[in-house]
Coordinates of C-alpha atoms and ligand atoms in Angstrom, one line a residue:
M688 CA -11.6 -3.8 -15.3
S689 CA -15.0 -2.1 -15.0
E690 CA -17.1 -4.7 -13.3
S691 CA -18.2 -3.6 -9.8
F692 CA -16.4 -5.2 -6.9
D693 CA -19.7 -6.5 -5.4
D694 CA -20.8 -8.1 -8.7
R695 CA -18.2 -10.7 -9.7
D696 CA -17.9 -14.4 -10.1
G697 CA -15.7 -16.3 -7.6
V698 CA -15.6 -16.7 -3.9
I699 CA -14.4 -14.7 -0.9
W700 CA -12.9 -16.3 2.2
F701 CA -15.3 -14.9 4.9
D702 CA -14.9 -15.9 8.6
G703 CA -13.5 -19.3 7.7
D704 CA -15.9 -20.1 4.8
M705 CA -15.7 -19.7 1.1
V706 CA -18.7 -17.6 0.3
P707 CA -20.0 -16.8 -3.2
W708 CA -18.5 -13.4 -4.2
R709 CA -21.9 -11.6 -4.5
E710 CA -23.1 -13.0 -1.1
A711 CA -20.1 -11.8 1.0
R712 CA -22.2 -9.0 2.6
L713 CA -22.2 -7.2 6.0
H714 CA -25.0 -5.6 8.0
V715 CA -25.2 -1.8 7.6
L716 CA -24.7 -1.4 11.4
T717 CA -21.1 -2.5 11.4
H718 CA -18.7 -0.8 13.7
G719 CA -15.9 -1.0 11.1
L720 CA -18.0 1.0 8.6
H721 CA -19.2 3.7 11.0
Y722 CA -16.0 4.2 13.1
A723 CA -13.2 2.9 10.7
S724 CA -12.3 0.1 13.1
G725 CA -10.8 -1.9 10.4
V726 CA -7.4 -3.0 9.2
F727 CA -6.3 -4.4 5.9
E728 CA -3.4 -5.6 3.7
G729 CA -2.6 -5.4 0.0
E730 CA -0.6 -8.3 -1.4
R731 CA 0.4 -9.4 -4.8
A732 CA 0.7 -13.0 -6.1
Y733 CA 3.2 -13.6 -8.9
G734 CA 3.2 -16.9 -10.7
G735 CA 1.0 -18.4 -8.0
V736 CA 3.2 -17.2 -5.0
I737 CA 2.2 -14.3 -2.8
F738 CA 5.3 -12.1 -2.4
K739 CA 6.3 -11.7 1.3
L740 CA 3.1 -13.2 2.4
T741 CA 4.1 -13.8 6.0
E742 CA 5.4 -10.2 6.4
H743 CA 2.0 -9.0 5.2
S744 CA 0.1 -11.4 7.6
E745 CA 2.4 -10.2 10.5
R746 CA 1.7 -6.5 9.6
L747 CA -2.1 -7.3 9.6
A748 CA -1.8 -8.8 13.1
K749 CA 0.2 -5.8 14.3
S750 CA -2.2 -3.3 12.8
A751 CA -5.1 -5.1 14.6
E752 CA -3.1 -5.0 17.8
T753 CA -2.5 -1.3 17.4
M754 CA -6.3 -0.9 16.9
G755 CA -6.9 -2.7 20.1
F756 CA -8.2 -6.0 18.8
E757 CA -6.9 -9.5 18.2
L758 CA -7.4 -11.3 14.9
P759 CA -9.3 -14.6 15.1
L760 CA -6.5 -16.3 13.1
S761 CA -2.8 -16.8 13.8
V762 CA -0.2 -15.6 11.3
P763 CA 0.3 -19.1 9.8
E764 CA -3.5 -19.5 9.6
I765 CA -3.8 -16.1 7.8
D766 CA -1.0 -17.2 5.4
A767 CA -2.9 -20.4 4.7
A768 CA -6.3 -18.6 4.2
C769 CA -4.7 -16.1 1.7
K770 CA -3.4 -19.0 -0.3
E771 CA -6.8 -20.7 -0.2
A772 CA -8.5 -17.5 -1.4
C773 CA -6.1 -17.4 -4.4
A774 CA -6.4 -21.1 -5.2
A775 CA -10.3 -21.0 -5.0
N776 CA -10.3 -18.1 -7.5
D777 CA -7.6 -19.5 -9.8
I778 CA -5.5 -16.4 -9.1
V779 CA -1.9 -16.9 -10.4
D780 CA -1.0 -13.2 -10.9
G781 CA -3.2 -10.9 -8.9
Y782 CA -3.9 -8.9 -5.8
V783 CA -4.9 -10.2 -2.4
R784 CA -6.8 -8.2 0.1
P785 CA -7.1 -9.6 3.7
F786 CA -9.0 -7.4 6.1
A787 CA -10.5 -7.4 9.6
W788 CA -13.1 -5.3 11.3
R789 CA -15.2 -4.8 14.4
G790 CA -18.7 -6.2 13.8
S791 CA -22.2 -5.2 14.9
D792 CA -22.5 -6.4 18.5
M793 CA -22.2 -2.8 19.9
M794 CA -22.8 0.4 17.9
G795 CA -21.0 3.3 19.5
V796 CA -17.6 4.7 20.0
S797 CA -17.0 2.1 22.7
A798 CA -17.1 -1.4 21.2
Q799 CA -15.1 -3.4 23.7
S800 CA -16.8 -6.7 23.1
N801 CA -17.5 -6.6 19.4
T802 CA -16.8 -9.7 17.4
I803 CA -13.8 -9.4 15.1
H804 CA -14.5 -10.6 11.5
M805 CA -12.1 -11.4 8.8
A806 CA -12.3 -11.7 5.0
I807 CA -9.9 -12.3 2.2
A808 CA -10.6 -11.4 -1.5
A809 CA -8.3 -12.1 -4.4
W810 CA -8.6 -10.8 -7.9
P811 CA -6.6 -10.3 -11.1
W812 CA -5.1 -6.7 -11.0
P813 CA -2.3 -6.0 -13.5
S814 CA -1.1 -2.5 -12.9
Y815 CA -1.9 0.2 -10.4
F816 CA -1.2 3.1 -12.8
S817 CA -1.9 3.0 -16.5
P818 CA 0.9 1.6 -18.7
E819 CA 1.1 5.0 -20.5
A820 CA 1.5 6.9 -17.2
R821 CA 4.1 4.4 -16.0
S822 CA 6.2 4.6 -19.1
K823 CA 6.5 8.4 -19.0
G824 CA 6.5 8.6 -15.3
I825 CA 3.4 9.5 -13.3
R826 CA 2.5 13.1 -12.4
L827 CA 2.2 14.0 -8.8
K828 CA 0.8 17.2 -7.1
T829 CA 1.4 18.1 -3.5
A830 CA -1.7 17.5 -1.4
E831 CA -3.3 19.9 1.0
W832 CA -3.8 17.1 3.5
R833 CA -0.8 16.1 5.6
R834 CA 0.2 12.8 7.2
P835 CA -0.7 13.1 10.9
S836 CA 1.8 12.9 13.8
P837 CA 2.1 9.7 15.8
E838 CA 0.3 11.5 18.7
T839 CA -2.7 12.1 16.4
A840 CA -3.3 8.7 14.8
P841 CA -2.0 5.2 14.8
V842 CA 0.3 6.1 11.9
H843 CA 2.1 2.8 11.5
A844 CA -1.0 0.6 11.3
K845 CA -2.5 -0.1 7.9
A846 CA -5.8 1.0 9.2
A847 CA -8.9 2.1 7.2
G848 CA -9.3 5.5 8.9
L849 CA -5.8 6.7 7.8
Y850 CA -7.0 6.4 4.1
M851 CA -9.6 9.1 4.5
I852 CA -7.1 11.8 3.7
C853 CA -5.5 9.7 1.0
T854 CA -8.8 9.4 -0.9
L855 CA -9.5 13.2 -0.4
S856 CA -6.0 14.0 -1.6
K857 CA -6.1 11.7 -4.6
H858 CA -9.5 12.8 -5.7
A859 CA -8.5 16.5 -5.5
V860 CA -5.4 16.0 -7.7
E861 CA -7.1 13.6 -10.2
A862 CA -9.6 16.4 -10.8
E863 CA -6.7 18.5 -12.0
G864 CA -5.4 15.7 -14.3
Y865 CA -2.6 14.4 -12.0
D866 CA -2.1 10.7 -11.3
D867 CA -1.5 10.9 -7.6
A868 CA -0.8 13.2 -4.7
L869 CA 2.5 13.7 -2.8
M870 CA 1.7 14.0 0.8
L871 CA 3.8 16.0 3.3
D872 CA 3.7 15.2 6.9
W873 CA 2.4 17.3 9.8
R874 CA 5.8 19.1 10.0
G875 CA 5.8 19.9 6.3
R876 CA 8.4 17.3 5.4
V877 CA 8.0 15.1 2.3
A878 CA 6.3 11.8 3.4
E879 CA 4.8 9.5 0.7
S880 CA 2.1 9.3 -1.9
T881 CA -1.5 8.2 -1.1
G882 CA -0.6 4.5 -1.3
A883 CA 3.2 4.1 -1.8
N884 CA 6.5 5.3 -0.5
I885 CA 8.8 7.6 -2.4
F886 CA 12.5 7.7 -3.4
F887 CA 14.7 10.4 -4.9
L888 CA 18.0 10.2 -6.8
F889 CA 20.0 13.3 -5.7
P890 CA 23.2 14.8 -7.2
D891 CA 25.4 12.9 -4.7
G892 CA 24.4 9.7 -6.7
K893 CA 22.6 8.3 -3.7
L894 CA 19.0 7.4 -3.3
H895 CA 17.2 9.4 -0.6
T896 CA 13.9 8.4 1.0
P897 CA 12.1 10.0 3.9
D898 CA 12.3 8.5 7.4
P899 CA 9.1 6.6 7.9
D900 CA 8.5 8.0 11.4
C901 CA 4.8 8.9 10.8
F902 CA 3.7 6.6 7.8
L903 CA 4.1 3.0 6.7
D904 CA 7.6 1.7 6.3
G905 CA 6.4 -0.3 3.3
I906 CA 7.4 -3.9 2.6
T907 CA 8.3 -2.9 -1.0
R908 CA 10.3 0.1 0.4
Q909 CA 12.3 -2.3 2.6
T910 CA 12.7 -4.7 -0.3
V911 CA 13.9 -2.0 -2.7
I912 CA 16.4 -0.7 -0.1
G913 CA 17.8 -4.2 0.2
L914 CA 18.0 -4.6 -3.6
A915 CA 19.7 -1.2 -3.9
C916 CA 22.3 -2.1 -1.3
G917 CA 22.9 -5.4 -3.1
L918 CA 23.5 -3.4 -6.3
G919 CA 25.9 -1.0 -4.7
I920 CA 23.4 1.9 -4.7
E921 CA 23.6 3.8 -1.4
V922 CA 20.3 4.6 0.3
V923 CA 20.0 7.5 2.7
E924 CA 16.9 7.7 5.0
R925 CA 16.5 11.2 6.2
I926 CA 14.3 14.3 6.5
I927 CA 13.5 15.6 3.0
M928 CA 12.0 19.0 2.6
P929 CA 9.8 20.1 -0.4
D930 CA 12.3 22.8 -1.4
E931 CA 14.7 19.9 -2.3
L932 CA 12.4 18.4 -5.0
G933 CA 14.0 20.5 -7.8
Q934 CA 17.4 18.9 -7.2
A935 CA 16.3 15.3 -7.8
S936 CA 17.1 13.7 -11.2
E937 CA 15.0 10.6 -10.8
V938 CA 12.0 9.9 -8.6
F939 CA 10.0 6.7 -8.1
L940 CA 7.3 5.3 -5.9
T941 CA 7.3 1.8 -4.2
G942 CA 4.4 -0.2 -3.0
T943 CA 2.8 -3.6 -3.4
A944 CA 0.3 -2.3 -5.8
A945 CA 2.5 0.4 -7.4
E946 CA 5.6 -1.9 -7.5
V947 CA 8.4 0.4 -8.7
T948 CA 6.7 3.3 -10.5
P949 CA 8.7 6.1 -12.1
V950 CA 7.5 9.6 -11.3
G951 CA 7.7 12.1 -14.2
A952 CA 6.7 15.3 -12.4
I953 CA 5.9 16.7 -9.0
D954 CA 4.2 20.1 -9.1
E955 CA 6.5 22.3 -11.4
H956 CA 9.4 19.9 -11.3
A957 CA 10.0 17.4 -14.2
Y958 CA 12.0 14.2 -14.0
A959 CA 12.9 11.7 -16.7
P960 CA 12.6 8.0 -15.8
G961 CA 16.3 7.1 -15.6
K962 CA 18.8 4.3 -15.2
I963 CA 18.6 3.8 -11.4
T964 CA 14.8 3.6 -11.5
S965 CA 14.8 1.1 -14.4
T966 CA 17.6 -1.0 -12.7
L967 CA 15.6 -1.2 -9.5
S968 CA 12.3 -1.8 -11.2
E969 CA 13.9 -4.8 -13.1
A970 CA 15.6 -6.0 -9.9
Y971 CA 12.2 -5.8 -8.1
E972 CA 10.5 -7.7 -10.9
A973 CA 13.1 -10.4 -10.7
A974 CA 12.8 -10.5 -6.9
V975 CA 9.0 -11.0 -7.0
G976 CA 9.3 -13.7 -9.7
K977 CA 7.8 -11.7 -12.5
T978 CA 10.8 -12.3 -14.6
P979 CA 12.0 -15.7 -13.5
E980 CA 14.9 -16.0 -15.9
K981 CA 16.6 -13.0 -14.1
A982 CA 15.5 -14.0 -10.6
V983 CA 17.8 -12.9 -7.8
S984 CA 16.9 -13.3 -4.2
A985 CA 15.5 -10.2 -2.6
A986 CA 17.4 -8.9 0.4
E987 CA 15.0 -9.2 3.3
Ligands
LIG265 N1 2.1 3.9 2.1 C1 0.7 3.7 2.1 C2 -0.2 4.8 2.5 C3 0.2 2.6 1.5 O1 -1.1 2.4 1.4 C4 1.1 1.6 1.0 C5 0.6 0.3 0.4 N2 0.4 -0.6 1.4 C6 2.5 1.8 1.1 C7 3.0 3.0 1.7 C8 3.5 0.8 0.7 O2 3.5 -0.3 1.5 P1 3.9 -1.8 0.9 O3 5.1 -1.6 0.2 O4 4.0 -2.6 2.1 O5 2.7 -2.2 0.0

């Protein structure tokens, strides 16, 4: 979709009102814009139902708390507002973006009494990576930026500022023809991509995924671990070092936007999208309700 995000039809839920899409504007002196004091969620609706909505609303509230502010809405109220934003825009299958930020009352590092604002936008958004890239497996390149330590940044919050290094990393590898960047953490361990978690099938026949001790323990990651367990596929959460990447036979990403996306290459290592990846991708599609005829209940 090529239309700009500030020039669309529809409405945006903005501080409790439905505002025409093009009029959902902020003042330029907004704390969230200057100092990244903002948090957000990324959700997907399938067949009119937002998958794991309450988990997302809870994470938004937790992210805000981590950033030192309280949301103006309770979790059930956020759930209701997300549904309203979808309904008002006739979104049946789409993406939902609730976000909250410190406003303009004070402009400086200290912003103790700033008003907290919230908005929710929803739009149709079919696939995060192109269908061609998905079918062959996306190509990743290791980024130069690393996920920071928990002493350096609020690493478990879905906070705007943490995406600065994601955009830098993704832009750098896209300029070289890759689809996304693989980010290591501050210790040089494999962490995640710029917007999704990562899993590896290793020769022991088990799925291995990094311990999420300094990045988001994604809702999709947790869902896929539950689905794998239900299918008898063992999952090992452990420290994974970059020199192990050559031993994997299948690699995939998980995320609300990415869903289950096969990875075809990381740096010089090539992988063929395989059986375990397609099994889990299908199980995920059934769990979210994309393929209702095969629906199974997702392990929480
Ligand atoms: N890591 C990062 C950096 C992300 O932006 C996301 C997407 N929210 C994820 C992981 C996956 O999280 P989830 O499965 O909850 O969407």
